[in-house]
Amino acid sequence: MRSIAKYIAVGALVTPLVIGAAGMASADDGPAYNKSQNSANSSGGMTSSTVSGFTPDGKAYFKTTTKQAGPTGATGNTTGSHS
């Protein structure tokens, strides 16, 4: 039963990030950078993403997000900036 809860937690963390990265990639017209990493095993899972670039009106942005879930709980961290 605990392993099912872990897979549900990992899926809940990974799905919004994948959908958000796809939306961000399609909305940008300027230079951009996107890197994502996802992993899961019997102990839990993690996802991290870094995106940066320029909006169509020339404003710069940067965002890095890390989320992880394991046997003792879940945590997340986001840092971002824009001009």
N, CA, C and O atoms as a DFTB+ gen file, in Angstrom:
332 C
 N C O
     1  1       0.819      -1.195       0.000
     2  2       0.000       0.000       0.000
     3  2       0.863       1.260       0.000
     4  3       0.504       2.258      -0.625
     5  1       2.012       1.220       0.705
     6  2       2.886       2.390       0.752
     7  2       3.467       2.693      -0.615
     8  3       3.635       3.860      -0.969
     9  1       3.784       1.645      -1.405
    10  2       4.366       1.881      -2.731
    11  2       3.350       2.544      -3.659
    12  3       3.727       3.362      -4.498
    13  1       2.090       2.210      -3.523
    14  2       1.057       2.856      -4.334
    15  2       0.989       4.335      -3.983
    16  3       0.877       5.176      -4.874
    17  1       1.055       4.658      -2.707
    18  2       1.029       6.061      -2.288
    19  2       2.242       6.821      -2.831
    20  3       2.123       7.987      -3.208
    21  1       3.403       6.168      -2.872
    22  2       4.609       6.810      -3.423
    23  2       4.417       7.123      -4.899
    24  3       4.735       8.228      -5.341
    25  1       3.899       6.164      -5.674
    26  2       3.694       6.387      -7.101
    27  2       2.669       7.494      -7.352
    28  3       2.810       8.269      -8.297
    29  1       1.658       7.565      -6.520
    30  2       0.666       8.635      -6.652
    31  2       1.314       9.980      -6.346
    32  3       1.067      10.959      -7.050
    33  1       2.141      10.040      -5.303
    34  2       2.821      11.286      -4.947
    35  2       3.763      11.737      -6.055
    36  3       3.790      12.917      -6.405
    37  1       4.534      10.807      -6.609
    38  2       5.458      11.148      -7.696
    39  2       4.678      11.633      -8.915
    40  3       5.065      12.622      -9.537
    41  1       3.602      10.963      -9.259
    42  2       2.780      11.384     -10.390
    43  2       2.189      12.765     -10.181
    44  3       2.100      13.557     -11.119
    45  1       1.783      13.055      -8.945
    46  2       1.231      14.369      -8.631
    47  2       2.287      15.460      -8.748
    48  3       1.964      16.599      -9.086
    49  1       3.544      15.126      -8.474
    50  2       4.620      16.111      -8.589
    51  2       5.073      16.302     -10.032
    52  3       5.349      17.428     -10.447
    53  1       5.153      15.234     -10.791
    54  2       5.720      15.290     -12.140
    55  2       4.731      15.857     -13.159
    56  3       5.135      16.641     -14.018
    57  1       3.473      15.493     -13.094
    58  2       2.493      15.882     -14.104
    59  2       2.368      17.399     -14.281
    60  3       2.422      17.858     -15.422
    61  1       2.204      18.205     -13.225
    62  2       2.091      19.652     -13.439
    63  2       3.352      20.259     -14.056
    64  3       3.269      21.197     -14.849
    65  1       4.508      19.725     -13.694
    66  2       5.752      20.246     -14.239
    67  2       5.845      19.979     -15.732
    68  3       6.255      20.857     -16.491
    69  1       5.472      18.782     -16.162
    70  2       5.523      18.437     -17.587
    71  2       4.553      19.313     -18.369
    72  3       4.906      19.826     -19.431
    73  1       3.355      19.489     -17.870
    74  2       2.361      20.317     -18.551
    75  2       2.808      21.772     -18.584
    76  3       2.666      22.432     -19.614
    77  1       3.343      22.283     -17.490
    78  2       3.812      23.667     -17.427
    79  2       4.974      23.921     -18.359
    80  3       5.011      24.963     -19.013
    81  1       5.929      23.004     -18.445
    82  2       7.081      23.176     -19.329
    83  2       6.640      23.169     -20.787
    84  3       7.184      23.920     -21.596
    85  1       5.674      22.344     -21.132
    86  2       5.186      22.319     -22.509
    87  2       4.500      23.631     -22.865
    88  3       4.676      24.141     -23.971
    89  1       3.727      24.179     -21.945
    90  2       3.063      25.452     -22.187
    91  2       4.045      26.593     -22.285
    92  3       3.873      27.487     -23.114
    93  1       5.074      26.582     -21.457
    94  2       6.068      27.643     -21.492
    95  2       6.867      27.592     -22.787
    96  3       7.163      28.632     -23.375
    97  1       7.212      26.405     -23.230
    98  2       8.006      26.264     -24.446
    99  2       7.229      26.773     -25.660
   100  3       7.821      27.363     -26.564
   101  1       5.929      26.556     -25.694
   102  2       5.147      26.978     -26.846
   103  2       4.806      28.465     -26.800
   104  3       4.432      29.032     -27.826
   105  1       4.924      29.110     -25.643
   106  2       4.539      30.511     -25.517
   107  2       5.688      31.469     -25.810
   108  3       5.447      32.665     -25.971
   109  1       6.917      30.992     -25.885
   110  2       8.073      31.868     -26.062
   111  2       8.426      32.037     -27.528
   112  3       8.422      31.079     -28.301
   113  1       8.734      33.281     -27.896
   114  2       9.187      33.552     -29.251
   115  2      10.671      33.881     -29.295
   116  3      11.277      33.818     -30.364
   117  1      11.274      34.229     -28.162
   118  2      12.678      34.616     -28.129
   119  2      13.574      33.449     -27.764
   120  3      13.107      32.320     -27.620
   121  1      14.880      33.725     -27.611
   122  2      15.813      32.678     -27.198
   123  2      15.391      32.085     -25.850
   124  3      14.916      32.808     -24.975
   125  1      15.565      30.782     -25.686
   126  2      15.130      30.135     -24.449
   127  2      16.011      28.931     -24.140
   128  3      16.652      28.367     -25.026
   129  1      16.027      28.550     -22.860
   130  2      16.752      27.370     -22.381
   131  2      15.810      26.596     -21.486
   132  3      15.119      27.196     -20.662
   133  1      15.760      25.272     -21.624
   134  2      14.900      24.436     -20.804
   135  2      15.619      23.120     -20.530
   136  3      16.049      22.443     -21.463
   137  1      15.752      22.756     -19.263
   138  2      16.343      21.471     -18.884
   139  2      15.463      20.853     -17.812
   140  3      15.100      21.519     -16.842
   141  1      15.117      19.578     -17.982
   142  2      14.299      18.863     -17.009
   143  2      14.935      17.521     -16.692
   144  3      15.592      16.908     -17.534
   145  1      14.724      17.076     -15.451
   146  2      15.209      15.769     -15.023
   147  2      14.154      15.156     -14.117
   148  3      13.671      15.812     -13.194
   149  1      13.791      13.896     -14.373
   150  2      12.788      13.183     -13.589
   151  2      13.313      11.797     -13.272
   152  3      13.944      11.164     -14.119
   153  1      13.062      11.320     -12.067
   154  2      13.438       9.951     -11.721
   155  2      12.511       9.431     -10.634
   156  3      11.957      10.197      -9.845
   157  1      12.356       8.122     -10.610
   158  2      11.534       7.466      -9.591
   159  2      12.077       6.062      -9.366
   160  3      12.530       5.403     -10.302
   161  1      12.029       5.610      -8.115
   162  2      12.382       4.237      -7.778
   163  2      11.529       3.811      -6.592
   164  3      10.583       4.513      -6.234
   165  1      11.842       2.687      -5.981
   166  2      11.010       2.175      -4.893
   167  2      11.080       3.050      -3.642
   168  3      10.234       2.922      -2.757
   169  1      12.066       3.929      -3.555
   170  2      12.194       4.817      -2.394
   171  2      11.480       6.145      -2.571
   172  3      11.321       6.883      -1.598
   173  1      11.045       6.473      -3.774
   174  2      10.367       7.739      -4.016
   175  2      10.706       8.282      -5.389
   176  3      11.069       7.521      -6.286
   177  1      10.593       9.579      -5.563
   178  2      10.872      10.180      -6.853
   179  2      11.234      11.632      -6.715
   180  3      11.025      12.242      -5.666
   181  1      11.787      12.196      -7.797
   182  2      12.145      13.607      -7.818
   183  2      12.009      14.136      -9.234
   184  3      12.072      13.389     -10.210
   185  1      11.822      15.443      -9.318
   186  2      11.789      16.130     -10.593
   187  2      12.432      17.494     -10.405
   188  3      12.248      18.142      -9.375
   189  1      13.185      17.922     -11.403
   190  2      13.768      19.256     -11.368
   191  2      13.685      19.857     -12.759
   192  3      13.734      19.143     -13.760
   193  1      13.558      21.170     -12.813
   194  2      13.429      21.866     -14.077
   195  2      14.056      23.245     -13.965
   196  3      13.926      23.917     -12.942
   197  1      14.736      23.661     -15.026
   198  2      15.280      25.008     -15.120
   199  2      14.883      25.572     -16.474
   200  3      15.102      24.933     -17.503
   201  1      14.310      26.749     -16.480
   202  2      13.948      27.425     -17.719
   203  2      14.417      28.873     -17.647
   204  3      14.408      29.483     -16.578
   205  1      14.823      29.414     -18.778
   206  2      15.182      30.827     -18.858
   207  2      15.041      31.276     -20.298
   208  3      15.017      30.455     -21.215
   209  1      14.948      32.579     -20.493
   210  2      14.832      33.113     -21.839
   211  2      14.264      34.508     -21.836
   212  3      14.365      35.237     -20.850
   213  1      13.663      34.870     -22.954
   214  2      13.084      36.191     -23.130
   215  2      11.661      36.049     -23.638
   216  3      11.371      35.170     -24.449
   217  1      10.780      36.906     -23.168
   218  2       9.407      36.935     -23.648
   219  2       9.378      37.662     -24.994
   220  3      10.369      38.292     -25.362
   221  1       8.273      37.593     -25.734
   222  2       8.196      38.284     -27.026
   223  2       8.425      39.799     -26.922
   224  3       8.874      40.419     -27.886
   225  1       8.121      40.399     -25.760
   226  2       8.354      41.847     -25.615
   227  2       9.737      42.169     -25.035
   228  3       9.988      43.309     -24.645
   229  1      10.646      41.166     -24.974
   230  2      12.036      41.424     -24.597
   231  2      12.366      41.330     -23.123
   232  3      13.483      41.668     -22.732
   233  1      11.439      40.883     -22.284
   234  2      11.714      40.758     -20.860
   235  2      12.359      39.401     -20.557
   236  3      11.910      38.370     -21.058
   237  1      13.408      39.408     -19.739
   238  2      14.118      38.181     -19.384
   239  2      13.414      37.476     -18.229
   240  3      12.789      38.123     -17.389
   241  1      13.519      36.138     -18.189
   242  2      12.961      35.368     -17.080
   243  2      13.864      34.181     -16.776
   244  3      14.631      33.728     -17.626
   245  1      13.757      33.684     -15.532
   246  2      14.496      32.512     -15.066
   247  2      13.669      31.834     -13.989
   248  3      13.089      32.507     -13.137
   249  1      13.610      30.492     -14.019
   250  2      12.885      29.761     -12.980
   251  2      13.504      28.376     -12.827
   252  3      13.726      27.680     -13.818
   253  1      13.778      27.982     -11.606
   254  2      14.250      26.632     -11.319
   255  2      13.349      26.040     -10.242
   256  3      13.033      26.700      -9.252
   257  1      12.940      24.793     -10.443
   258  2      12.016      24.109      -9.540
   259  2      12.537      22.711      -9.246
   260  3      12.981      22.002     -10.150
   261  1      12.479      22.315      -7.971
   262  2      12.849      20.966      -7.564
   263  2      11.761      20.432      -6.641
   264  3      11.340      21.116      -5.708
   265  1      11.307      19.211      -6.903
   266  2      10.304      18.559      -6.057
   267  2      10.726      17.120      -5.846
   268  3      11.232      16.477      -6.767
   269  1      10.523      16.606      -4.634
   270  2      10.842      15.208      -4.366
   271  2       9.901      14.635      -3.319
   272  3       9.389      15.348      -2.456
   273  1       9.690      13.340      -3.417
   274  2       8.844      12.620      -2.471
   275  2       9.537      11.320      -2.110
   276  3      10.151      10.677      -2.961
   277  1       9.438      10.937      -0.853
   278  2      10.064       9.709      -0.384
   279  2       9.280       9.110       0.753
   280  3       8.155       9.531       1.024
   281  1       9.857       8.130       1.426
   282  2       9.150       7.437       2.495
   283  2       8.794       8.332       3.677
   284  3       7.859       8.029       4.418
   285  1       9.526       9.430       3.864
   286  2       9.272      10.292       5.025
   287  2       8.480      11.543       4.689
   288  3       8.188      12.337       5.582
   289  1       8.119      11.743       3.410
   290  2       7.325      12.906       3.049
   291  2       7.718      13.480       1.707
   292  3       8.388      12.825       0.909
   293  1       7.294      14.717       1.462
   294  2       7.562      15.384       0.191
   295  2       8.000      16.806       0.442
   296  3       7.658      17.400       1.465
   297  1       8.768      17.361      -0.502
   298  2       9.233      18.730      -0.391
   299  2       9.350      19.349      -1.772
   300  3       9.447      18.629      -2.767
   301  1       9.343      20.651      -1.845
   302  2       9.494      21.347      -3.109
   303  2      10.154      22.693      -2.904
   304  3      10.062      23.279      -1.825
   305  1      10.827      23.189      -3.944
   306  2      11.522      24.459      -3.877
   307  2      11.472      25.105      -5.248
   308  3      11.709      24.438      -6.255
   309  1      11.166      26.407      -5.303
   310  2      11.129      27.148      -6.548
   311  2      11.831      28.484      -6.368
   312  3      11.621      29.176      -5.372
   313  1      12.668      28.844      -7.341
   314  2      13.317      30.145      -7.374
   315  2      13.107      30.731      -8.755
   316  3      13.288      30.033      -9.753
   317  1      12.729      31.995      -8.834
   318  2      12.513      32.608     -10.127
   319  2      12.765      34.087     -10.104
   320  3      12.774      34.718      -9.046
   321  1      12.970      34.643     -11.290
   322  2      13.127      36.084     -11.426
   323  2      12.696      36.495     -12.828
   324  3      12.634      35.666     -13.735
   325  1      12.400      37.775     -12.998
   326  2      12.047      38.312     -14.303
   327  2      12.359      39.797     -14.319
   328  3      12.444      40.436     -13.270
   329  1      12.526      40.334     -15.504
   330  2      12.797      41.768     -15.611
   331  2      11.558      42.500     -16.069
   332  3      11.584      43.722     -16.221
